[in-house]
Short mmCIF file of C-alpha atoms in Angstrom, two decimals:
data_model
loop_
_atom_site.label_atom_id
_atom_site.label_comp_id
_atom_site.label_asym_id
_atom_site.label_seq_id
_atom_site.Cartn_x
_atom_site.Cartn_y
_atom_site.Cartn_z
CA MET C 1 39.32 183.09 -162.24
CA ASP C 2 36.14 182.59 -164.19
CA ALA C 3 32.13 182.50 -163.32
CA LEU C 4 32.61 178.55 -162.18
CA ASP C 5 35.54 179.74 -159.45
CA VAL C 6 33.29 182.75 -158.34
CA ALA C 7 30.34 180.38 -158.14
CA ARG C 8 31.65 177.47 -156.05
CA TRP C 9 33.44 180.06 -153.92
CA GLN C 10 29.94 181.89 -153.30
CA PHE C 11 27.83 178.59 -152.64
CA GLY C 12 30.80 177.66 -150.14
CA VAL C 13 30.83 180.87 -148.11
CA THR C 14 26.54 181.03 -148.27
CA THR C 15 26.54 177.52 -147.23
CA VAL C 16 29.24 177.45 -144.07
CA TYR C 17 27.17 181.33 -142.93
CA HIS C 18 23.99 179.21 -143.23
CA PHE C 19 25.21 176.26 -141.16
CA LEU C 20 26.63 178.28 -138.41
CA PHE C 21 22.53 178.93 -137.73
CA VAL C 22 20.93 175.21 -138.37
CA PRO C 23 22.96 173.09 -135.52
CA LEU C 24 22.05 175.32 -132.72
CA THR C 25 18.21 176.05 -134.01
CA ILE C 26 18.10 171.99 -134.47
CA GLY C 27 19.82 171.35 -131.05
CA LEU C 28 18.13 174.17 -128.95
CA SER C 29 14.69 173.60 -130.08
CA VAL C 30 14.78 170.36 -128.35
CA LEU C 31 17.00 171.32 -125.29
CA VAL C 32 14.33 174.01 -124.71
CA ALA C 33 11.46 171.67 -124.86
CA ILE C 34 13.05 169.02 -122.71
CA LEU C 35 13.96 172.68 -119.91
CA GLN C 36 9.66 173.07 -120.42
CA THR C 37 8.70 169.72 -119.60
CA LEU C 38 10.91 169.60 -116.56
CA TRP C 39 9.04 172.53 -115.57
CA HIS C 40 5.55 170.70 -116.45
CA ARG C 41 6.47 167.84 -114.78
CA THR C 42 8.17 169.57 -111.30
CA GLY C 43 6.68 172.78 -111.14
CA ASP C 44 10.18 174.05 -110.31
CA GLU C 45 10.17 177.63 -111.34
CA LYS C 46 14.14 177.68 -112.65
CA TYR C 47 13.24 175.03 -115.36
CA LEU C 48 10.74 178.24 -116.24
CA LYS C 49 12.99 181.07 -116.05
CA LEU C 50 15.60 178.39 -118.32
CA THR C 51 13.04 177.56 -120.70
CA LYS C 52 11.92 181.01 -121.34
CA PHE C 53 15.77 182.24 -121.32
CA TYR C 54 17.21 180.09 -123.74
CA GLY C 55 14.16 180.23 -125.49
CA LYS C 56 14.92 183.53 -126.85
CA LEU C 57 18.27 182.76 -127.95
CA PHE C 58 16.81 179.57 -130.11
CA LEU C 59 14.21 182.06 -131.71
CA ILE C 60 16.63 184.89 -132.54
CA ASN C 61 19.16 182.16 -134.14
CA PHE C 62 15.89 180.40 -135.69
CA ALA C 63 15.20 183.86 -137.50
CA MET C 64 18.54 184.50 -139.01
CA GLY C 65 18.42 180.94 -140.17
CA VAL C 66 15.64 181.20 -142.14
CA VAL C 67 16.74 184.37 -144.12
CA THR C 68 20.20 182.92 -144.65
CA GLY C 69 18.37 179.65 -145.90
CA ILE C 70 16.55 181.27 -148.48
CA VAL C 71 19.66 182.69 -150.43
CA GLN C 72 20.79 178.91 -150.67
CA GLU C 73 17.62 178.22 -153.15
CA PHE C 74 18.11 181.30 -154.87
CA GLN C 75 21.62 179.88 -155.99
CA PHE C 76 20.73 176.54 -157.51
CA GLY C 77 18.42 178.99 -159.75
CA MET C 78 21.09 181.59 -160.69
CA ASN C 79 24.54 180.10 -160.55
CA TRP C 80 23.52 176.38 -160.63
CA SER C 81 20.97 176.15 -163.46
CA ASP C 82 22.25 173.14 -165.10
CA TYR C 83 22.84 171.32 -161.90
CA SER C 84 18.74 172.52 -161.23
CA ARG C 85 17.81 171.15 -164.23
CA PHE C 86 19.93 167.83 -163.98
CA VAL C 87 18.99 166.73 -160.31
CA GLY C 88 15.65 168.42 -160.41
CA ASP C 89 13.10 165.69 -160.38
CA ILE C 90 14.95 163.88 -157.61
CA PHE C 91 15.59 167.12 -155.72
CA GLY C 92 12.02 168.17 -155.80
CA ALA C 93 10.23 165.69 -153.84
CA PRO C 94 12.23 165.77 -150.77
CA LEU C 95 12.53 169.52 -150.65
CA ALA C 96 8.87 170.07 -151.43
CA ILE C 97 7.96 167.66 -148.05
CA GLU C 98 10.70 169.70 -145.96
CA ALA C 99 9.01 173.05 -146.95
CA LEU C 100 5.17 172.01 -146.97
CA VAL C 101 5.33 169.75 -143.83
CA ALA C 102 8.82 170.03 -141.55
CA PHE C 103 9.40 173.88 -142.21
CA PHE C 104 5.60 174.58 -141.76
CA LEU C 105 5.28 172.52 -139.06
CA GLU C 106 8.21 173.96 -137.24
CA SER C 107 6.95 177.80 -138.05
CA THR C 108 3.46 177.33 -136.93
CA PHE C 109 4.02 175.59 -133.74
CA ILE C 110 6.55 178.42 -133.15
CA GLY C 111 4.39 180.79 -133.34
CA LEU C 112 1.79 179.07 -131.45
CA TRP C 113 4.49 178.80 -128.47
CA ILE C 114 5.60 182.30 -128.77
CA PHE C 115 2.17 183.89 -128.24
CA GLY C 116 0.81 180.73 -126.19
CA TRP C 117 2.19 181.60 -122.99
CA ASP C 118 -0.81 181.74 -120.49
CA ARG C 119 -2.85 181.84 -122.81
CA LEU C 120 -2.94 178.24 -124.23
CA PRO C 121 -3.23 175.41 -121.92
CA LYS C 122 -0.13 174.34 -120.45
CA ARG C 123 -0.25 170.73 -122.23
CA LEU C 124 -0.82 172.18 -124.90
CA HIS C 125 1.54 174.93 -125.00
CA LEU C 126 4.61 172.11 -124.16
CA ALA C 127 3.22 169.85 -127.25
CA SER C 128 3.73 172.99 -129.30
CA ILE C 129 7.58 173.54 -128.61
CA TRP C 130 8.03 169.94 -129.03
CA ALA C 131 5.64 169.90 -132.33
CA ALA C 132 8.45 173.02 -133.72
CA ALA C 133 11.58 170.44 -132.37
CA ILE C 134 10.30 167.69 -134.50
CA GLY C 135 9.76 169.82 -137.58
CA THR C 136 13.11 170.82 -137.13
CA ASN C 137 14.78 167.34 -136.89
CA LEU C 138 12.55 166.10 -139.79
CA SER C 139 13.60 169.34 -142.28
CA ALA C 140 17.13 168.26 -141.82
CA TYR C 141 16.48 164.69 -142.81
CA PHE C 142 14.85 165.66 -145.46
CA ILE C 143 17.63 168.30 -146.58
CA LEU C 144 20.07 165.53 -145.83
CA ALA C 145 18.32 163.09 -148.11
CA ALA C 146 18.63 165.16 -150.67
CA ASN C 147 22.29 166.18 -150.31
CA SER C 148 23.05 161.96 -149.65
CA PHE C 149 21.77 161.81 -153.38
CA MET C 150 24.43 163.88 -154.28
CA GLN C 151 27.15 161.66 -152.48
CA ASN C 152 25.55 158.41 -153.39
CA PRO C 153 22.96 158.72 -156.31
CA VAL C 154 20.29 156.11 -155.78
CA GLY C 155 16.92 155.52 -157.07
CA TYR C 156 17.23 157.15 -160.29
CA TRP C 157 17.69 157.06 -163.96
CA VAL C 158 19.09 159.47 -166.67
CA ASN C 159 16.68 159.78 -169.55
CA PRO C 160 18.98 159.71 -172.67
CA GLU C 161 16.79 162.33 -174.79
CA THR C 162 16.74 165.06 -171.93
CA GLY C 163 19.71 164.02 -170.11
CA ARG C 164 18.06 164.51 -166.83
CA ALA C 165 17.79 162.56 -163.35
CA GLU C 166 14.64 160.66 -163.15
CA LEU C 167 13.38 159.65 -159.95
CA THR C 168 12.43 155.98 -159.97
CA ASP C 169 11.78 155.01 -156.28
CA PHE C 170 11.51 157.59 -153.86
CA VAL C 171 12.08 155.42 -150.94
CA ALA C 172 15.68 154.67 -151.85
CA VAL C 173 16.54 158.25 -151.62
CA LEU C 174 14.94 158.44 -148.52
CA THR C 175 16.74 155.38 -147.09
CA ASN C 176 20.10 155.50 -148.83
CA LYS C 177 22.35 154.34 -146.47
CA VAL C 178 24.51 157.52 -146.83
CA ALA C 179 21.57 159.69 -145.41
CA LEU C 180 20.54 157.18 -142.76
CA ILE C 181 24.00 157.43 -141.20
CA THR C 182 24.68 161.30 -142.07
CA PHE C 183 21.78 162.31 -140.28
CA PRO C 184 22.24 160.98 -136.42
CA HIS C 185 25.75 162.15 -137.07
CA THR C 186 24.81 165.75 -137.97
CA ILE C 187 22.31 165.79 -135.39
CA ALA C 188 24.46 164.83 -133.01
CA GLY C 189 26.84 167.71 -133.84
CA ALA C 190 23.96 169.85 -133.30
CA PHE C 191 23.40 168.88 -129.80
CA LEU C 192 27.40 169.89 -129.35
CA VAL C 193 27.05 172.97 -130.78
CA ALA C 194 23.32 173.48 -128.34
CA GLY C 195 24.98 171.88 -125.05
CA SER C 196 28.01 173.99 -125.48
CA LEU C 197 25.77 177.29 -125.73
CA LEU C 198 24.13 176.48 -122.40
CA VAL C 199 27.23 176.00 -120.68
CA ALA C 200 28.99 179.06 -121.74
CA VAL C 201 26.06 181.44 -121.10
CA ALA C 202 25.40 179.39 -117.62
CA LEU C 203 29.18 179.92 -116.86
CA TRP C 204 29.39 183.45 -117.51
CA HIS C 205 26.74 184.31 -115.05
CA LEU C 206 27.89 181.91 -112.61
CA ILE C 207 31.48 183.42 -112.66
CA ARG C 208 30.56 187.01 -113.22
CA ASN C 209 27.76 187.04 -110.64
CA ARG C 210 28.28 184.91 -108.22
CA ASP C 211 25.56 185.72 -105.66
CA SER C 212 23.15 186.22 -107.87
CA PRO C 213 19.70 184.34 -106.64
CA ASP C 214 19.51 182.52 -109.65
CA THR C 215 22.64 180.57 -109.25
CA PRO C 216 20.87 177.21 -108.89
CA ALA C 217 19.47 177.63 -112.16
CA TYR C 218 22.96 178.81 -113.65
CA ARG C 219 24.43 175.34 -112.25
CA PHE C 220 21.52 173.12 -113.37
CA ALA C 221 22.15 174.50 -117.14
CA ALA C 222 25.87 174.67 -117.03
CA LYS C 223 25.80 170.67 -115.92
CA PHE C 224 22.86 169.96 -118.19
CA GLY C 225 24.46 171.70 -121.35
CA SER C 226 27.91 169.68 -120.19
CA TRP C 227 26.01 166.51 -120.04
CA VAL C 228 24.21 167.20 -123.93
CA THR C 229 28.02 167.67 -124.58
CA LEU C 230 29.80 164.88 -123.47
CA VAL C 231 27.00 162.33 -124.94
CA SER C 232 26.28 164.36 -128.03
CA ALA C 233 30.14 163.91 -128.44
CA ALA C 234 30.12 160.21 -128.17
CA ILE C 235 27.59 159.87 -130.57
CA VAL C 236 29.75 161.68 -133.11
CA VAL C 237 32.00 159.03 -132.68
CA ILE C 238 30.33 156.36 -132.97
CA THR C 239 28.00 157.45 -136.17
CA GLY C 240 31.80 158.91 -137.80
CA ASP C 241 32.60 155.86 -137.12
CA ILE C 242 29.93 154.13 -139.51
CA GLN C 243 29.80 156.86 -141.72
CA GLY C 244 33.42 156.19 -142.27
CA LYS C 245 33.17 152.84 -143.53
CA ILE C 246 30.24 154.07 -145.47
CA MET C 247 32.18 156.61 -147.05
CA THR C 248 34.67 154.15 -148.16
CA GLN C 249 32.09 152.18 -149.63
CA VAL C 250 30.92 154.75 -152.14
CA GLN C 251 33.47 157.40 -152.34
CA PRO C 252 37.01 156.23 -151.65
CA MET C 253 38.56 158.57 -153.21
CA LYS C 254 37.41 160.64 -150.12
CA MET C 255 39.01 158.45 -147.53
CA ALA C 256 41.62 158.18 -149.15
CA ALA C 257 42.06 162.20 -149.61
CA ALA C 258 41.46 162.56 -145.94
CA GLU C 259 44.69 160.87 -145.34
CA GLY C 260 46.58 161.95 -147.84
CA LEU C 261 47.62 158.44 -149.00
CA TYR C 262 48.65 157.86 -152.63
CA THR C 263 49.27 154.16 -152.80
CA THR C 264 47.82 151.67 -151.67
CA GLU C 265 48.00 150.12 -148.27
CA SER C 266 47.01 147.07 -146.11
CA PRO C 267 47.27 147.95 -142.94
CA ALA C 268 46.92 151.54 -143.50
CA SER C 269 47.98 154.34 -140.68
CA PHE C 270 46.34 157.34 -139.70
CA SER C 271 48.52 160.59 -139.66
CA VAL C 272 47.75 162.83 -137.00
CA LEU C 273 50.09 165.15 -138.52
CA THR C 274 51.97 165.06 -141.72
CA VAL C 275 54.67 167.65 -143.39
CA GLY C 276 54.36 166.88 -147.25
CA SER C 277 55.81 168.43 -150.26
CA LEU C 278 54.94 172.02 -151.91
CA ASP C 279 53.12 169.96 -154.26
CA GLY C 280 51.33 167.88 -151.86
CA SER C 281 52.28 164.68 -153.55
CA ARG C 282 54.11 162.98 -151.11
CA GLU C 283 55.17 162.84 -147.35
CA LEU C 284 58.07 164.35 -146.14
CA PHE C 285 57.23 163.81 -142.22
CA ALA C 286 54.28 162.42 -140.42
CA ILE C 287 52.99 161.16 -136.92
CA LYS C 288 51.03 158.24 -137.45
CA ILE C 289 48.73 155.43 -135.66
CA PRO C 290 49.38 152.45 -136.98
CA TYR C 291 46.35 149.95 -138.33
CA LEU C 292 43.83 153.18 -137.49
CA LEU C 293 42.96 153.93 -141.12
CA SER C 294 42.26 150.74 -142.46
CA TYR C 295 39.71 150.20 -139.25
CA LEU C 296 38.27 153.60 -140.02
CA GLY C 297 38.06 152.38 -143.52
CA THR C 298 36.94 148.74 -143.86
CA GLY C 299 36.54 147.48 -139.93
CA ASP C 300 39.34 145.92 -140.16
CA PRO C 301 42.72 146.43 -138.51
CA ASN C 302 44.74 144.94 -141.60
CA GLY C 303 42.09 146.28 -144.56
CA THR C 304 43.18 147.56 -147.67
CA VAL C 305 42.52 151.11 -148.40
CA HIS C 306 43.06 152.25 -151.90
CA GLY C 307 45.41 155.03 -152.67
CA ILE C 308 44.73 158.13 -154.58
CA ASN C 309 46.87 157.34 -157.72
CA ASP C 310 45.44 153.81 -158.08
CA LEU C 311 41.65 155.59 -157.74
CA GLN C 312 42.57 157.90 -160.34
CA ALA C 313 43.88 155.53 -162.58
CA LEU C 314 40.77 153.64 -161.86
CA TYR C 315 38.42 156.66 -162.83
CA THR C 316 40.16 157.76 -165.52
CA ALA C 317 39.47 154.24 -167.09
CA GLN C 318 35.59 154.28 -166.30
CA TYR C 319 35.12 157.86 -166.64
CA GLY C 320 37.37 159.41 -169.18
CA PRO C 321 40.35 161.53 -169.25
CA GLY C 322 40.57 164.29 -166.40
CA SER C 323 41.62 164.67 -162.70
CA TYR C 324 39.18 162.78 -160.34
CA THR C 325 40.90 164.13 -157.37
CA PRO C 326 40.34 166.49 -154.93
CA ILE C 327 42.20 169.44 -153.22
CA ILE C 328 44.27 167.06 -150.62
CA PRO C 329 45.31 169.54 -148.06
CA VAL C 330 42.03 171.14 -147.89
CA THR C 331 40.57 167.38 -147.23
CA TYR C 332 43.04 166.35 -144.96
CA TRP C 333 43.40 169.46 -142.73
CA SER C 334 39.47 169.98 -142.38
CA PHE C 335 38.95 166.02 -141.48
CA ARG C 336 41.52 166.89 -138.71
CA PHE C 337 39.91 170.19 -137.84
CA MET C 338 36.62 168.45 -137.76
CA ILE C 339 37.81 165.94 -135.33
CA GLY C 340 40.08 168.43 -132.88
CA PHE C 341 37.59 171.16 -132.55
CA GLY C 342 34.86 168.38 -131.46
CA LEU C 343 37.05 167.04 -129.32
CA ALA C 344 38.03 169.99 -127.24
CA ALA C 345 34.46 170.84 -126.90
CA ALA C 346 33.88 167.48 -124.79
CA ALA C 347 37.41 168.18 -123.01
CA ILE C 348 35.88 171.54 -121.42
CA ALA C 349 32.18 169.84 -120.79
CA LEU C 350 34.09 167.49 -118.66
CA LEU C 351 36.04 170.11 -117.25
CA VAL C 352 32.82 172.29 -115.88
CA LEU C 353 31.46 169.12 -114.49
CA TRP C 354 34.31 168.48 -112.74
CA THR C 355 34.36 172.21 -110.98
CA HIS C 356 30.60 171.32 -109.99
CA ARG C 357 31.56 168.16 -108.14
CA LYS C 358 30.52 167.89 -104.75
CA GLY C 359 27.87 170.97 -104.99
CA ARG C 360 30.72 173.24 -106.02
CA THR C 361 30.35 176.33 -107.88
CA PRO C 362 33.03 176.99 -110.72
CA ARG C 363 35.46 179.99 -110.02
CA GLY C 364 38.26 181.27 -112.31
CA LYS C 365 38.82 183.20 -114.98
CA TRP C 366 40.45 180.52 -116.99
CA LEU C 367 37.62 178.69 -116.73
CA LEU C 368 35.38 181.35 -117.86
CA ARG C 369 37.25 181.56 -120.86
CA ALA C 370 37.06 178.38 -121.82
CA GLY C 371 33.59 178.49 -121.29
CA LEU C 372 33.41 181.59 -123.39
CA VAL C 373 35.39 179.53 -126.86
CA MET C 374 33.52 176.34 -126.10
CA PRO C 375 30.38 176.90 -128.37
CA VAL C 376 32.96 178.18 -131.06
CA LEU C 377 34.87 175.21 -131.19
CA PRO C 378 31.91 172.41 -132.56
CA LEU C 379 30.58 175.48 -134.57
CA LEU C 380 34.47 175.15 -136.26
CA ALA C 381 34.01 171.48 -135.84
CA ASN C 382 30.69 171.26 -138.06
CA SER C 383 31.81 173.88 -140.61
CA PHE C 384 35.00 171.79 -141.46
CA GLY C 385 33.11 168.30 -141.45
CA TRP C 386 31.14 169.67 -144.35
CA ILE C 387 33.73 171.39 -145.74
CA PHE C 388 35.49 168.15 -146.09
CA THR C 389 31.89 166.24 -147.00
CA GLU C 390 31.82 168.93 -150.19
CA MET C 391 35.68 169.20 -150.99
CA GLY C 392 35.93 165.69 -150.74
CA ARG C 393 33.40 165.04 -153.34
CA GLN C 394 35.23 166.82 -155.62
CA PRO C 395 35.26 167.40 -159.07
CA TRP C 396 31.91 165.79 -158.65
CA ILE C 397 28.42 167.66 -157.82
CA VAL C 398 26.71 164.31 -158.31
CA PHE C 399 29.15 161.77 -157.46
CA GLY C 400 29.76 159.34 -161.00
CA GLU C 401 26.91 161.29 -162.95
CA MET C 402 27.99 165.00 -162.86
CA LEU C 403 30.82 167.44 -162.74
CA THR C 404 30.89 170.36 -160.97
CA ARG C 405 31.97 172.34 -163.93
CA ASP C 406 28.88 171.17 -166.14
CA GLY C 407 26.39 172.11 -163.31
CA VAL C 408 27.28 175.90 -163.13
CA SER C 409 25.00 178.34 -165.30
CA ARG C 410 25.96 178.92 -168.78
CA SER C 411 24.39 182.42 -169.07
CA VAL C 412 25.72 183.80 -166.08
CA SER C 413 28.81 185.69 -166.32
CA LEU C 414 31.80 186.49 -164.07
CA GLY C 415 30.88 190.14 -163.39
CA GLU C 416 27.39 189.01 -162.66
CA VAL C 417 28.42 186.34 -160.49
CA LEU C 418 30.92 188.63 -158.74
CA THR C 419 28.21 191.44 -158.12
CA SER C 420 26.26 188.77 -156.20
CA PHE C 421 28.61 187.30 -154.22
CA ALA C 422 30.06 190.90 -153.34
CA ALA C 423 25.94 191.55 -152.49
CA PHE C 424 25.65 188.40 -150.33
CA THR C 425 29.18 188.81 -148.40
CA LEU C 426 28.22 192.63 -147.08
CA ILE C 427 24.70 191.28 -146.26
CA TYR C 428 25.84 188.45 -144.27
CA ALA C 429 28.17 190.09 -142.56
CA THR C 430 25.28 192.83 -141.23
CA LEU C 431 23.32 190.14 -140.33
CA ALA C 432 26.36 188.44 -138.48
CA VAL C 433 27.04 191.97 -136.20
CA ILE C 434 23.31 191.67 -135.84
CA GLU C 435 22.93 188.04 -134.53
CA VAL C 436 26.39 188.28 -132.38
CA LYS C 437 24.87 191.57 -131.00
CA LEU C 438 21.39 190.30 -130.23
CA LEU C 439 22.78 187.00 -128.34
CA ILE C 440 25.18 188.53 -126.27
CA ARG C 441 22.28 191.44 -125.38
CA TYR C 442 19.98 188.47 -124.38
CA ALA C 443 22.51 185.96 -122.76
CA LYS C 444 24.07 189.15 -120.85
CA ALA C 445 20.46 190.08 -119.08
CA GLY C 446 20.16 186.42 -118.04
CA VAL C 447 17.20 184.54 -116.54
CA PRO C 448 13.91 186.39 -116.68
CA ASP C 449 11.44 186.86 -113.42
CA VAL C 450 8.80 184.67 -113.93
CA THR C 451 6.71 185.85 -110.93
CA PRO C 452 3.15 186.81 -112.47
CA ASP C 453 1.90 190.49 -112.20
CA PRO C 454 -1.43 190.70 -110.61
CA GLU C 455 -3.94 191.93 -113.43
CA PRO C 456 -7.15 193.76 -113.01
CA ASP C 457 -10.42 192.31 -113.25
CA ASP C 458 -12.01 194.25 -115.90
CA THR C 459 -8.18 193.58 -118.00
CA ASP C 460 -9.93 192.57 -121.73
CA ASP C 461 -7.86 189.48 -122.69
CA ALA C 462 -7.33 190.89 -126.19
CA ASP C 463 -5.22 193.35 -124.39
CA ARG C 464 -3.16 191.59 -121.95
CA PRO C 465 0.69 192.14 -122.38
CA LEU C 466 2.55 189.18 -123.64
CA ALA C 467 4.19 187.18 -121.51
CA PHE C 468 6.61 186.03 -123.81
CA ALA C 469 7.84 187.91 -126.85
CA TYR C 470 10.29 188.26 -129.42
#
């Protein structure tokens, strides 16, 4: 083990941990805005209750996401300074826009939304949560544009004197075909998580508090969240199909690694389950769906999918000696876990809608257990999706331009990386306990009472209690 190994582990752990908060923030920001819009349009109190209820969960998650996201930027300078030096001219523009425009827009209007209840005009207050939601999604796009450069470098040239990648076409970076399909795929995955959370919390109250006067609100939340989950799952499948075809074009090794396909095949089958040799070089047993991999990769059931061995030979001739093959068991199983956990969440959502048919209220501990597990499933699907995306690109940190081993900081020792890794892990573990406790506490509390309190005539506006605070 050396500094490179630990730096990769640290970046992987902190990135996956951070992304546990990101999809929930992205999805909940829009869903809370929709709930408040329904209240604004109809005046129905149940929508106001749900807005304030899920709004608190959104704010808790947003705060944790900001804290963990800051660490990501530190790591670029601490452990990956050579990588930062190489891509700094490219990443500087989208990340600066993300911070100066999207994040400031998001954080400013979240503040207005928190403190503007009963103070701002209703339309202006509603606009503030929509502005925050738009900022959240814009933030995601600029970050994904930077990541897409790592998958498919465009709009740049490498200065031979400095050895750095320099930006030549910012529009090309923003319109990278990988970014254009990764963005809707990621956003749909975020709504999958947010919809699942709505369902889980609503189901808990419906089943545990059967005689609650807020049952209509929870029934709506459960059905609304289920529909969001199902529609999001459909969009994930559609965008994932397109993404697979683009991935085959720009990173054929990643598609071959997703299947563990060592020899070029036409047509190529997709294996649901494969048992291979201990070294992962050949299969011993497999359950396969004929033609599916060819369709996923090329759009043609009889299309050609290049194998790992052929691509390894091609890359060796193009880039020089070395191994250009990712860790096959990781790519193979992360790809299937991504699909499986996402489909499982959609199946539970369909079941919840079935239990609500004809005005029924769901009952049964089995459904409660399924509902409580539901938000975890799309979170796992998102995490395994990103593990596949990043591990499948290896050994490249910028595909075709820079190897991961060349991006690590040369001046950082193994002991220093281990120390920061241990410190971040302990801090993140503490934050995880705080996050879960806060979410459970406020989720169990249920929807708030929104009946306005009578105020004395002489109450000064500056001393009025906040109608909504976190």
